mmCIF file of C-alpha atoms in Angstrom:
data_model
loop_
_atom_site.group_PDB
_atom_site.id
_atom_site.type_symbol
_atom_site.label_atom_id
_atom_site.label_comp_id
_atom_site.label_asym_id
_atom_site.label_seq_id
_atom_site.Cartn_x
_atom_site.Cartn_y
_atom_site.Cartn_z
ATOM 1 C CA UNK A 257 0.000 0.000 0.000
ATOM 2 C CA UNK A 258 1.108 3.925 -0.351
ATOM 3 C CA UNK A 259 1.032 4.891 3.366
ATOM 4 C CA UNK A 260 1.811 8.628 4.752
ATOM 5 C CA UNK A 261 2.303 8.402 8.199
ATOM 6 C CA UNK A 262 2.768 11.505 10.386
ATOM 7 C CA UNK A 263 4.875 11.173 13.547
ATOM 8 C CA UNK A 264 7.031 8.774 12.361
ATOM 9 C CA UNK A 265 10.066 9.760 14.112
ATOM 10 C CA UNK A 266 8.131 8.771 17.398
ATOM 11 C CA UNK A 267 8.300 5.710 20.052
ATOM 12 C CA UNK A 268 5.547 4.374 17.665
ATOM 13 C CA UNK A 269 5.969 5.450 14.619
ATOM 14 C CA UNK A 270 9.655 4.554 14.483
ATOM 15 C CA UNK A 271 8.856 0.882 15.376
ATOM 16 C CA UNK A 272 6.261 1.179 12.782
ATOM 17 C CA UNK A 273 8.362 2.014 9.936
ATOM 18 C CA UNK A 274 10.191 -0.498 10.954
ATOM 19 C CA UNK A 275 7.738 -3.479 10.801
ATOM 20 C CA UNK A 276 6.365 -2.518 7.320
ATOM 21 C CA UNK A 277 9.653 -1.629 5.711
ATOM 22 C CA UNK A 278 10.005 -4.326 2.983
ATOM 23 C CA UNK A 279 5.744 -4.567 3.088
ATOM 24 C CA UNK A 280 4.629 -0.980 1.815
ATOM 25 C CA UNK A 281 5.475 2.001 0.009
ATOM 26 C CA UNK A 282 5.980 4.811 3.040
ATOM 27 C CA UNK A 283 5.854 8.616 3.075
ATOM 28 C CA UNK A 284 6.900 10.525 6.112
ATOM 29 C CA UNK A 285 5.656 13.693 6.723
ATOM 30 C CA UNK A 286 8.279 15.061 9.375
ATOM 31 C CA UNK A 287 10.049 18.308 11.126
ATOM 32 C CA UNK A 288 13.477 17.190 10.827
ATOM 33 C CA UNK A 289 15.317 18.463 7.721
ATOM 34 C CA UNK A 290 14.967 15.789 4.759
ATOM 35 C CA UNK A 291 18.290 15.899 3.647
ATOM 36 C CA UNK A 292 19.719 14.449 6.792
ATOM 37 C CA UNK A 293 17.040 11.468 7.000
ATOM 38 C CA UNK A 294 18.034 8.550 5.225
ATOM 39 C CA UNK A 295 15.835 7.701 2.171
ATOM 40 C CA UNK A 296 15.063 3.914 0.371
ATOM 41 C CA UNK A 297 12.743 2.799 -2.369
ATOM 42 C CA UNK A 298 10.687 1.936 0.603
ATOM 43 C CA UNK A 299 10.585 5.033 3.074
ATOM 44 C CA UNK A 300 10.622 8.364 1.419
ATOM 45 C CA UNK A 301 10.607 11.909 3.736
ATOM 46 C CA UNK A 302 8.933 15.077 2.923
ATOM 47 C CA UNK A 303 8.408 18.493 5.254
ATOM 48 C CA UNK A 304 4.798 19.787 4.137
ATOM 49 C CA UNK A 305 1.662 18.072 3.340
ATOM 50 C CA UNK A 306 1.668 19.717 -0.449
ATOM 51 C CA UNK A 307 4.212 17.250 -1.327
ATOM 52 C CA UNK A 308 1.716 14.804 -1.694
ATOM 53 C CA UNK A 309 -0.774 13.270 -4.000
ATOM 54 C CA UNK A 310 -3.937 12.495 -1.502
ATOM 55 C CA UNK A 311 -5.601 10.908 -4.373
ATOM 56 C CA UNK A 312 -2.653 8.439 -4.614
ATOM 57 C CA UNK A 313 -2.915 7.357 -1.016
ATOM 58 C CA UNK A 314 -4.196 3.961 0.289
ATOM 59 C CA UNK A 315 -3.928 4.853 3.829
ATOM 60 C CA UNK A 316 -3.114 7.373 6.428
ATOM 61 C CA UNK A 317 -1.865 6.664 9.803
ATOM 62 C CA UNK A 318 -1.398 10.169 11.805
ATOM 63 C CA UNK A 319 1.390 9.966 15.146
ATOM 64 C CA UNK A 320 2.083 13.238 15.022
ATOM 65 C CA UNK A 321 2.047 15.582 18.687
ATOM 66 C CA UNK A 322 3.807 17.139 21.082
ATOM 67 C CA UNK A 323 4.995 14.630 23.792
ATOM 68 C CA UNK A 324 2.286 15.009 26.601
ATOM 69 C CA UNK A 325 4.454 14.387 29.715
ATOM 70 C CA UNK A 326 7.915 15.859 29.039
ATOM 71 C CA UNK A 327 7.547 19.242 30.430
ATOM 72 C CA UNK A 328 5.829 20.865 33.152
ATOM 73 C CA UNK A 329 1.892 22.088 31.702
ATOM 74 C CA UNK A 330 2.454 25.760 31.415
ATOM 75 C CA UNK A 331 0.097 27.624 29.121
ATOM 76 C CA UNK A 332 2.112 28.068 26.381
ATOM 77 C CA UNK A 333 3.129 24.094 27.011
ATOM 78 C CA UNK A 334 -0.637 22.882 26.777
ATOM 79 C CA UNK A 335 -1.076 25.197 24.093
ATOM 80 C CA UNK A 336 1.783 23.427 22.181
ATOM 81 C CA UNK A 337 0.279 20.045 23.212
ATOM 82 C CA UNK A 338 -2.897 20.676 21.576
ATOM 83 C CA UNK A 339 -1.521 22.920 18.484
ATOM 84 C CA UNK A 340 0.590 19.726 17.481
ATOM 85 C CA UNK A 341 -2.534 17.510 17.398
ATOM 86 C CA UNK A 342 -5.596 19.467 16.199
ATOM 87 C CA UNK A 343 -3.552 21.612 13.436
ATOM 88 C CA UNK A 344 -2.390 18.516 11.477
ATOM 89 C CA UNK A 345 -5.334 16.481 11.794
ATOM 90 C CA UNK A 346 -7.558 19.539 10.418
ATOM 91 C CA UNK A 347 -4.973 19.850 7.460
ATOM 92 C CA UNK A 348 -5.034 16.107 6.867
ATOM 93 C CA UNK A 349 -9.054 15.929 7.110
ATOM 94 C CA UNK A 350 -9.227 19.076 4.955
ATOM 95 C CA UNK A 351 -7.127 17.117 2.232
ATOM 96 C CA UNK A 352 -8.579 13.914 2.670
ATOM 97 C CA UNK A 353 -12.293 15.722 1.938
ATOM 98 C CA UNK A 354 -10.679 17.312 -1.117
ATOM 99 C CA UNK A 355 -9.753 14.038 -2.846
ATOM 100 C CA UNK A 356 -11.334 12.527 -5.106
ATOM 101 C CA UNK A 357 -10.284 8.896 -4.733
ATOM 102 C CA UNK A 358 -9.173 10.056 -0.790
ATOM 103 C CA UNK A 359 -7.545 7.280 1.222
ATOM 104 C CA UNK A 360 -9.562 4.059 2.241
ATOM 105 C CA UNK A 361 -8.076 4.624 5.724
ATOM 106 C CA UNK A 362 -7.173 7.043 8.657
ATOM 107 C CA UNK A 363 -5.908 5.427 11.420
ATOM 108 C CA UNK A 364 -5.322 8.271 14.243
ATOM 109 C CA UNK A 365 -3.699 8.846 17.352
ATOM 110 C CA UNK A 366 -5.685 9.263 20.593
ATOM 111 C CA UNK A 367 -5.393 8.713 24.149
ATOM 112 C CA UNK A 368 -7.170 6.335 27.003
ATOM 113 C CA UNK A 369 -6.566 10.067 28.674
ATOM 114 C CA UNK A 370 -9.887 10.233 26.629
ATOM 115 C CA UNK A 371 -11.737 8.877 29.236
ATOM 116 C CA UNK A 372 -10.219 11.167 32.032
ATOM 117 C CA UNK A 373 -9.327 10.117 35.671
ATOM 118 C CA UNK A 374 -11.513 6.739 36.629
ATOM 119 C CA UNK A 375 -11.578 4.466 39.431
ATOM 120 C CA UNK A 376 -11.269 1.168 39.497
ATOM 121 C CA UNK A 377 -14.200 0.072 37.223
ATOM 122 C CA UNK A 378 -13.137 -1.757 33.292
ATOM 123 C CA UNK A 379 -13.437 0.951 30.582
ATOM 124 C CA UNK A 380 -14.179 0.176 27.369
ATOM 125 C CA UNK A 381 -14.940 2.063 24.009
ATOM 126 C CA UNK A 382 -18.747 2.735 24.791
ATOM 127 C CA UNK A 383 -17.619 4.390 28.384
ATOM 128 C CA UNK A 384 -19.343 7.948 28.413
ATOM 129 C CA UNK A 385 -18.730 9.209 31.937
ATOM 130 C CA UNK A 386 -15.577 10.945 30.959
ATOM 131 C CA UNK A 387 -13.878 13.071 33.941
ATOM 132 C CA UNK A 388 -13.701 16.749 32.473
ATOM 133 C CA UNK A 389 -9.987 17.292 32.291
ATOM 134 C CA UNK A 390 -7.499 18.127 30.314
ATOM 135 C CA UNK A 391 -6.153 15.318 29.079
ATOM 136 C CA UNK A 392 -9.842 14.581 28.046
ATOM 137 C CA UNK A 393 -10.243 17.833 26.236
ATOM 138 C CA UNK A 394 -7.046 17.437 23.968
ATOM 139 C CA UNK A 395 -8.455 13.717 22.707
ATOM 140 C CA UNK A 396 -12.085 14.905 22.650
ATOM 141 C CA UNK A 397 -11.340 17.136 20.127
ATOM 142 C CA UNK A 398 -8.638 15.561 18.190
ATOM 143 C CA UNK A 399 -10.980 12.746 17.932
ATOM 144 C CA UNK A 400 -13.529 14.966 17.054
ATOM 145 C CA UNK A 401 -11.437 16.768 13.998
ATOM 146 C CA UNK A 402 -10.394 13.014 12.622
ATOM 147 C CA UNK A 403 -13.796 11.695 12.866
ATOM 148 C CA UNK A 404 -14.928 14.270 10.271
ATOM 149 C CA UNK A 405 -12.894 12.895 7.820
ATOM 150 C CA UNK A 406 -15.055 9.867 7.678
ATOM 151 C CA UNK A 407 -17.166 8.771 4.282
ATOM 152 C CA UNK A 408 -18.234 6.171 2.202
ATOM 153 C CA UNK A 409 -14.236 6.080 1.036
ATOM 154 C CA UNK A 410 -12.439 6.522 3.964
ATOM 155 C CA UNK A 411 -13.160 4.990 7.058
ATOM 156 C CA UNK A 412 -11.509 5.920 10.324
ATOM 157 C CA UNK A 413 -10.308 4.266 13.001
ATOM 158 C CA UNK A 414 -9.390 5.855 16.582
ATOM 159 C CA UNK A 415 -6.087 4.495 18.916
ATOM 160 C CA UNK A 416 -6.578 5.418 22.306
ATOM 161 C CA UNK A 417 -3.607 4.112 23.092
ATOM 162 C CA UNK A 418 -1.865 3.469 26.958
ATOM 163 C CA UNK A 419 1.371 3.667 28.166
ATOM 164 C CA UNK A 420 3.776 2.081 25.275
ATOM 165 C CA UNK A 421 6.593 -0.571 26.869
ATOM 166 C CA UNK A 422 9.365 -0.161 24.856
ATOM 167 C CA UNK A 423 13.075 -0.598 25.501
ATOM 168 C CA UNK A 424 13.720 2.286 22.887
ATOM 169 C CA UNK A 425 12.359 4.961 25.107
ATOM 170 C CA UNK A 426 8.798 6.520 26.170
ATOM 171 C CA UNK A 427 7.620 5.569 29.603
ATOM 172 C CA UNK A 428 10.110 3.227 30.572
ATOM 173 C CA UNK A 429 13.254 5.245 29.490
ATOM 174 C CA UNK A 430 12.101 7.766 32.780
ATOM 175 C CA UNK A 431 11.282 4.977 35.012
ATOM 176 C CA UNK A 432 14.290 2.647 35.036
ATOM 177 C CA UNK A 433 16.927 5.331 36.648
ATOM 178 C CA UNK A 434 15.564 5.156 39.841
ATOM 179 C CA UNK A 435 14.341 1.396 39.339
ATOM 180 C CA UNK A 436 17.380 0.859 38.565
ATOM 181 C CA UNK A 437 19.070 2.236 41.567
ATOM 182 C CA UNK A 438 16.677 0.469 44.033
ATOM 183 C CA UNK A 439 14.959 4.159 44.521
ATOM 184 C CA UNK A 440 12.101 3.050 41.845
ATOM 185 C CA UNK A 441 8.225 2.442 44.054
ATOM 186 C CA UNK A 442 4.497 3.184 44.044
ATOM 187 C CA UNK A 443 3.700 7.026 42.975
ATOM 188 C CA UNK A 444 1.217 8.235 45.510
ATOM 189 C CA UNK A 445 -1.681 5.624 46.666
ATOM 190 C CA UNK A 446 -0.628 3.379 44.123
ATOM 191 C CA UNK A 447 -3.959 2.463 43.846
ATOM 192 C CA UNK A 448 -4.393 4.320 40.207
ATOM 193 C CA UNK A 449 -4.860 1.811 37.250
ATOM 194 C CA UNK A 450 -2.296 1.793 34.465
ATOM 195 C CA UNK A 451 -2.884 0.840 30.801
ATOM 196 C CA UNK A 452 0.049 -0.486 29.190
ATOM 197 C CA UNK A 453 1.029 -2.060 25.517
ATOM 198 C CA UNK A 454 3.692 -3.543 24.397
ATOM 199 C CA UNK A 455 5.622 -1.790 21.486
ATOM 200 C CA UNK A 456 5.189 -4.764 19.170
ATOM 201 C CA UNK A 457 1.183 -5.174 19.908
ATOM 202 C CA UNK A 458 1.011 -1.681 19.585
ATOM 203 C CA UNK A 459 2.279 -1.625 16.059
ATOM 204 C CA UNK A 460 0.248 -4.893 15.204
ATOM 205 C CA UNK A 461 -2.720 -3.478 15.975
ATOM 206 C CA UNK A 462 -2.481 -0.625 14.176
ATOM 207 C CA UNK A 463 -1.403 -3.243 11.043
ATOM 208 C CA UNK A 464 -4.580 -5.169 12.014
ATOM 209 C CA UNK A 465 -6.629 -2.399 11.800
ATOM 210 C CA UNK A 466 -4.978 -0.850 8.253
ATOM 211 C CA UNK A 467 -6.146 -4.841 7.205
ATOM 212 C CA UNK A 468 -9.477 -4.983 8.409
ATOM 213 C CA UNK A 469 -11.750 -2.905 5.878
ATOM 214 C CA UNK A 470 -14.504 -3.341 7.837
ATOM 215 C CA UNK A 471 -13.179 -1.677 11.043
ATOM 216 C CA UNK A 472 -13.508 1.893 11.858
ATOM 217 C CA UNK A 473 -14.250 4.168 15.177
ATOM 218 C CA UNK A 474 -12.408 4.452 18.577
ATOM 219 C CA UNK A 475 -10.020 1.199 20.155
ATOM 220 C CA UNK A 476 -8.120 1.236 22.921
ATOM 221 C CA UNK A 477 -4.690 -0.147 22.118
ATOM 222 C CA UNK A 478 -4.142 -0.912 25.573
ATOM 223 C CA UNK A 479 -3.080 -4.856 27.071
ATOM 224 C CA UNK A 480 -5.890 -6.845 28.002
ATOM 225 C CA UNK A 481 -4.813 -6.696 31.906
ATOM 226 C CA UNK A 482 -4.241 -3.368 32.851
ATOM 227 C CA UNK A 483 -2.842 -3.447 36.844
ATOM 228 C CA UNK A 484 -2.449 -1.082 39.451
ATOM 229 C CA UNK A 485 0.709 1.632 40.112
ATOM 230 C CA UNK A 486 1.531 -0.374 42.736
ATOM 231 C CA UNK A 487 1.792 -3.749 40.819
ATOM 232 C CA UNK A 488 3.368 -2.254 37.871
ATOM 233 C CA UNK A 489 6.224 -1.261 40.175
ATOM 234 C CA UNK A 490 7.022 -4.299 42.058
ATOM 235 C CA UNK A 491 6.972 -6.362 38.446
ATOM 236 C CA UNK A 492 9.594 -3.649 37.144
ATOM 237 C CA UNK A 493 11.575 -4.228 40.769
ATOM 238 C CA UNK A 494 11.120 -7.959 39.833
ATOM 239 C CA UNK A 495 12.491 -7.408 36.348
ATOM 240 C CA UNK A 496 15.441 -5.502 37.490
ATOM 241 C CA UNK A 497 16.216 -7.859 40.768
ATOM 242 C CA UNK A 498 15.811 -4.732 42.505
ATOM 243 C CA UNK A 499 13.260 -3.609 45.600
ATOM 244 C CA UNK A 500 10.360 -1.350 44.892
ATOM 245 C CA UNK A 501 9.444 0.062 48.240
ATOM 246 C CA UNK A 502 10.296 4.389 48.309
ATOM 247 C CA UNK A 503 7.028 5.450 47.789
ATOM 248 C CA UNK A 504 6.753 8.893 46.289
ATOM 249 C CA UNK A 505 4.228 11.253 48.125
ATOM 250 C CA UNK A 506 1.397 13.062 45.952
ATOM 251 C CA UNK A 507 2.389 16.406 47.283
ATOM 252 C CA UNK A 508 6.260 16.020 45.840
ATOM 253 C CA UNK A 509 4.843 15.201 42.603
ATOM 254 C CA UNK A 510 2.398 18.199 42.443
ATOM 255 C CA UNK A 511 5.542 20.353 43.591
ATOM 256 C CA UNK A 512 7.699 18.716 40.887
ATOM 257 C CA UNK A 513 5.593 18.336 37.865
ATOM 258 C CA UNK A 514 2.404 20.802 39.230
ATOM 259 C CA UNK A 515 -0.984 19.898 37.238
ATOM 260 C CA UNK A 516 0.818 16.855 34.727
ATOM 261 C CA UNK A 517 0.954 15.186 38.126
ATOM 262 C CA UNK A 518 -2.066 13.951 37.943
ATOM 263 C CA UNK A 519 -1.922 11.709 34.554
ATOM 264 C CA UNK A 520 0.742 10.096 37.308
ATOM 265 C CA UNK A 521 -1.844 9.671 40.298
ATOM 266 C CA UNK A 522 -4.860 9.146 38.322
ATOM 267 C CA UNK A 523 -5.572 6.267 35.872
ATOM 268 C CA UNK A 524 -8.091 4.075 33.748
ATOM 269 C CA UNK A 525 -8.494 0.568 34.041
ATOM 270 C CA UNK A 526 -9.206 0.054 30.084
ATOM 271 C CA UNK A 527 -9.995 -3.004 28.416
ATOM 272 C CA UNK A 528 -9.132 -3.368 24.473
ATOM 273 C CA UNK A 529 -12.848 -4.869 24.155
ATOM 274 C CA UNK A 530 -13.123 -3.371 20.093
ATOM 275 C CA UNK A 531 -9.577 -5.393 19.012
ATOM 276 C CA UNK A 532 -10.839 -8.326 20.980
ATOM 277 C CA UNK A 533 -14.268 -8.627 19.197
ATOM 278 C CA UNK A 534 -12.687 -8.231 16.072
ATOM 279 C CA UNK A 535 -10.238 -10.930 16.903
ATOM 280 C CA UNK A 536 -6.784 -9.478 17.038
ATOM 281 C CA UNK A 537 -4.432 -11.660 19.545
ATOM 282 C CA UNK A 538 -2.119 -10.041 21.580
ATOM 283 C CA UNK A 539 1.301 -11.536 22.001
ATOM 284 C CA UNK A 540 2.217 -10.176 25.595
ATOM 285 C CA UNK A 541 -1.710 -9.828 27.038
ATOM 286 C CA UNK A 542 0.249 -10.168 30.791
ATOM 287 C CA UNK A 543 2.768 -7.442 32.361
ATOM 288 C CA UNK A 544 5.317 -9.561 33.505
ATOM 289 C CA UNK A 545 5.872 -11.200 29.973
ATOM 290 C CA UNK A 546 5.756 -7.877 28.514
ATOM 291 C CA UNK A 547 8.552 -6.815 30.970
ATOM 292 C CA UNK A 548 10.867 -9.584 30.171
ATOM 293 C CA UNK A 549 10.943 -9.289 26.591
ATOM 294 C CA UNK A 550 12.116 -6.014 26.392
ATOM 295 C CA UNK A 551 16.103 -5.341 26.658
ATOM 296 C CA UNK A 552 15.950 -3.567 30.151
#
């Protein structure tokens, strides 16, 4: 297929190049300078979205955003979070619409922050009692611009996707200093449910879903068994052979990391119940599987 895929440089996206290399013809739409990215018959690089043909696309998977929890949520910084989401989705919807023979498929980012802070009750796609945050509000409406993109021609299909294991960065990369050193241990109650996927599930769902014609709206690309803070830490301790027991207070997160704290002490306990219907199998459903795959 002739795939653009936006974000590509990312956790995901690189991983994602990676598994369709030798599969499908690839155009990345990226910030970087082209010259210095390395180009094949496969992967090709371009810098603005009139570089390409929209009427020669067969699908469109869109990455692209402003990493959510690397800096402290300033104004400007939550302004620069949403910015990188909502501007290139409305470009890529606006082009889409203007095609003729637009792409079959969008498959777009989104965020199990979708649903807000819950408890401990399972979350799945049809969940409607979102918690009114901000996290909430940046996937509401990015989910909102992709959706209208949708038409007999193009279907789209939403990733609300958790926190991505992977020994090439993302969550992980932050976590294992301290784990590392023994210091690693529950953040606040450690009661708060984290979603998790592993990198390679991650990218084979979003292959399953760019092969399944008949699949479209919002799945969480989350493990089936999402677990607590407080398990999540003592399998990383197990991992690593080292304890998990400093337990860092709420109030020194909210004085470190002020209102992003709270994608730390608050959670969902989301189940992938759209990929399971349709049938997709996940290789590492369990955490501690997950955990000793990767190269930590």
């Amino acid at each position: 297929m002739r795939i653009l895929v936006t974000g590509g440089t990312g956790l995901i996206g690189s991983a994602l190049l990676k598994y369709w290399r030798d599969q499908h013809q690839i155009t990345v739409l990226t910030r970087q300078p082209v010259a210095g990215l390395q180009q094949n018959a496969a992967v090709s690089y371009i810098n603005n979205l009139k570089d390409v043909d929209f009427n020669q696309l067969d699908a469109i998977v869109n990455l692209a955003g402003e990493p959510i929890a690397d800096k402290r949520w300033t104004d400007k910084q939550k302004q620069r979070i949403c910015n990188s989401r909502w501007q290139l989705t409305e470009q890529l919807t606006e082009c889409i619409q203007a095609a003729t023979t637009p792409p079959a498929c969008l498959i777009n980012g989104s965020a199990v922050g979708y649903y807000g802070r819950q408890g401990s009750e399972f979350i799945c796609e049809e969940h409607s009692a979102f918690y009114p945050e901000f996290s909430h509000d940046i996937c509401a409406r990015w989910e909102n611009i992709a959706r209208q993109a949708a038409s007999e021609k193009t279907r789209v299909c939403l990733l609300r996707t958790g926190i991505v294991l992977s020994d090439q960065g993302g969550a992980l990369k932050k976590m294992l200093p301290a784990f590392r050193l023994g210091l690693g241990g529950p953040l606040g109650s450690g009661q708060q449910y984290m979603s998790w996927i592993h990198i390679d599930d991650m990218v084979k769902l979003i292959d399953f879903l760019l092969q399944s014609p008949t699949l479209q709206g919002p799945f969480n690309a989350v493990a089936p068994k999402a677990v607590t803070n407080k398990q999540f830490s003592q399998a990383l301790a197990e991992r690593l052979n080292r304890p998990a027991k400093l337990v860092m207070p709420a109030f020194m997160l909210r004085l470190m990391f002020g209102e992003m704290a709270d994608i730390l002490l608050f959670g969902q306990r989301v189940v992938p119940q759209q990929a399971l219907d349709a049938g997709f199998k996940f290789e590492y459903p369990k955490l501690p599987a997950a955990l000793a795959d990767l190269d930590i």
